[in-house]
Short mmCIF file of N, CA and C in Angstrom, two decimals:
data_model
loop_
_atom_site.label_atom_id
_atom_site.label_comp_id
_atom_site.label_asym_id
_atom_site.label_seq_id
_atom_site.Cartn_x
_atom_site.Cartn_y
_atom_site.Cartn_z
N UNK A 1 55.05 48.45 13.66
CA UNK A 1 53.60 49.20 13.60
C UNK A 1 52.50 47.93 13.47
N UNK A 2 51.46 48.48 14.01
CA UNK A 2 50.09 47.73 13.90
C UNK A 2 49.68 47.83 12.75
N UNK A 3 48.55 47.09 12.33
CA UNK A 3 47.77 47.06 11.16
C UNK A 3 46.85 48.49 10.76
N UNK A 4 46.45 48.88 11.89
CA UNK A 4 45.86 50.32 12.07
C UNK A 4 46.95 51.58 11.67
N UNK A 5 48.08 51.38 12.25
CA UNK A 5 48.86 52.47 12.38
C UNK A 5 49.33 52.31 10.73
N UNK A 6 49.40 51.16 10.17
CA UNK A 6 49.80 51.20 8.85
C UNK A 6 48.83 51.54 7.92
N UNK A 7 47.45 51.23 8.21
CA UNK A 7 46.56 51.66 7.36
C UNK A 7 46.46 53.46 7.45
N UNK A 8 46.79 53.71 8.49
CA UNK A 8 46.59 55.38 8.78
C UNK A 8 47.68 56.09 7.74
N UNK A 9 48.76 55.40 7.97
CA UNK A 9 50.05 56.21 7.42
C UNK A 9 49.91 56.28 5.94
N UNK A 10 48.92 55.24 5.22
CA UNK A 10 48.60 55.60 3.69
C UNK A 10 47.45 56.49 3.38
N UNK A 11 47.15 57.36 4.46
CA UNK A 11 45.87 58.38 3.94
C UNK A 11 46.58 59.54 3.59
N UNK A 12 46.01 60.41 2.84
CA UNK A 12 46.71 61.63 2.55
C UNK A 12 46.44 62.62 4.00
N UNK A 13 47.44 63.33 4.00
CA UNK A 13 46.94 64.50 5.42
C UNK A 13 45.52 64.61 5.56
N UNK A 14 45.08 65.47 4.89
CA UNK A 14 43.46 65.86 4.71
C UNK A 14 42.52 64.47 5.33
N UNK A 15 42.90 63.69 4.88
CA UNK A 15 42.36 62.13 5.17
C UNK A 15 42.30 61.91 6.84
N UNK A 16 43.83 61.77 6.94
CA UNK A 16 44.17 61.36 8.34
C UNK A 16 43.44 62.48 9.37
N UNK A 17 43.57 63.90 8.69
CA UNK A 17 43.25 65.01 9.75
C UNK A 17 41.49 64.34 10.30
N UNK A 18 40.74 64.42 8.68
CA UNK A 18 39.27 64.08 9.15
C UNK A 18 38.97 62.97 9.97
N UNK A 19 39.88 61.98 9.91
CA UNK A 19 39.52 60.65 10.46
C UNK A 19 39.78 60.65 11.90
N UNK A 20 40.89 61.81 12.38
CA UNK A 20 41.00 62.10 13.84
C UNK A 20 39.88 62.73 14.26
N UNK A 21 39.30 63.78 13.54
CA UNK A 21 38.18 64.87 13.91
C UNK A 21 37.22 63.63 14.01
N UNK A 22 36.96 62.96 13.32
CA UNK A 22 35.59 61.82 13.33
C UNK A 22 35.80 60.88 14.89
N UNK A 23 37.10 60.68 15.15
CA UNK A 23 37.00 59.95 16.06
C UNK A 23 36.88 60.89 17.50
N UNK A 24 37.08 61.83 17.44
CA UNK A 24 37.09 62.86 18.71
C UNK A 24 35.60 63.21 18.69
N UNK A 25 34.73 63.57 17.69
CA UNK A 25 33.27 63.54 17.48
C UNK A 25 32.60 62.22 17.60
N UNK A 26 33.14 61.21 17.91
CA UNK A 26 32.26 59.80 18.05
C UNK A 26 31.46 60.12 19.06
N UNK A 27 32.06 60.70 20.23
CA UNK A 27 31.61 60.94 21.47
C UNK A 27 31.64 62.28 21.84
N UNK A 28 30.98 63.22 21.76
CA UNK A 28 31.20 64.75 21.64
C UNK A 28 31.08 65.04 23.24
N UNK A 29 30.14 64.47 23.94
CA UNK A 29 29.75 65.04 25.02
C UNK A 29 31.01 64.66 25.82
N UNK A 30 31.85 63.56 25.83
CA UNK A 30 33.24 63.61 26.55
C UNK A 30 34.40 64.50 26.66
N UNK A 31 34.10 65.21 25.54
CA UNK A 31 34.85 66.13 25.01
C UNK A 31 34.86 67.41 26.47
N UNK A 32 33.54 67.76 26.78
CA UNK A 32 33.28 68.31 27.91
C UNK A 32 33.69 69.89 27.42
N UNK A 33 33.75 70.22 26.35
CA UNK A 33 33.96 71.70 25.99
C UNK A 33 33.32 72.10 24.65
N UNK A 34 32.21 72.77 24.67
CA UNK A 34 31.50 73.47 23.65
C UNK A 34 31.83 73.91 22.48
N UNK A 35 32.78 74.76 23.10
CA UNK A 35 33.98 75.57 22.04
C UNK A 35 34.78 74.69 21.18
N UNK A 36 35.19 73.69 21.70
CA UNK A 36 35.92 72.53 21.20
C UNK A 36 35.27 72.08 20.41
N UNK A 37 34.28 71.43 20.74
CA UNK A 37 33.23 70.54 19.93
C UNK A 37 32.59 71.39 18.66
N UNK A 38 32.45 72.67 19.00
CA UNK A 38 32.04 73.53 17.83
C UNK A 38 33.15 73.66 16.82
N UNK A 39 34.14 73.77 17.29
CA UNK A 39 35.55 74.05 16.28
C UNK A 39 35.73 72.71 15.64
N UNK A 40 35.71 71.80 15.94
CA UNK A 40 35.76 70.07 15.31
C UNK A 40 34.54 69.96 14.74
N UNK A 41 33.38 70.48 14.68
CA UNK A 41 32.35 70.30 13.53
C UNK A 41 32.71 71.26 12.39
N UNK A 42 33.30 72.72 12.57
CA UNK A 42 33.77 73.36 11.59
C UNK A 42 34.88 72.76 10.85
N UNK A 43 35.81 72.63 11.79
CA UNK A 43 36.91 71.50 11.01
C UNK A 43 36.34 70.42 9.98
N UNK A 44 35.55 69.63 10.42
CA UNK A 44 34.93 68.32 9.51
C UNK A 44 34.68 69.00 8.37
N UNK A 45 33.68 70.05 8.66
CA UNK A 45 33.07 70.49 7.38
C UNK A 45 33.97 70.88 6.47
N UNK A 46 35.33 71.59 6.88
CA UNK A 46 36.13 72.03 5.87
C UNK A 46 36.76 71.03 5.30
N UNK A 47 37.15 69.97 6.06
CA UNK A 47 38.16 68.35 5.32
C UNK A 47 36.99 67.73 4.70
N UNK A 48 35.90 67.92 4.78
CA UNK A 48 35.03 66.98 3.93
C UNK A 48 35.21 67.36 2.49
N UNK A 49 35.46 66.55 1.51
CA UNK A 49 35.27 66.59 -0.16
C UNK A 49 33.72 67.34 -0.23
N UNK A 50 34.12 68.25 -1.26
CA UNK A 50 32.95 69.05 -1.77
C UNK A 50 32.03 68.35 -2.56
#
């Protein structure tokens, strides 16, 4: 297991999901899907701590 995988495995499930969403949204134009992009923004808002 590399360092990144080891670090990610220590995250709580919601934190890991938020990280994945943030990575996908780092270049939203590359998704080439406005609906997916909108869904990811909504999911990001739900996963962020209040």
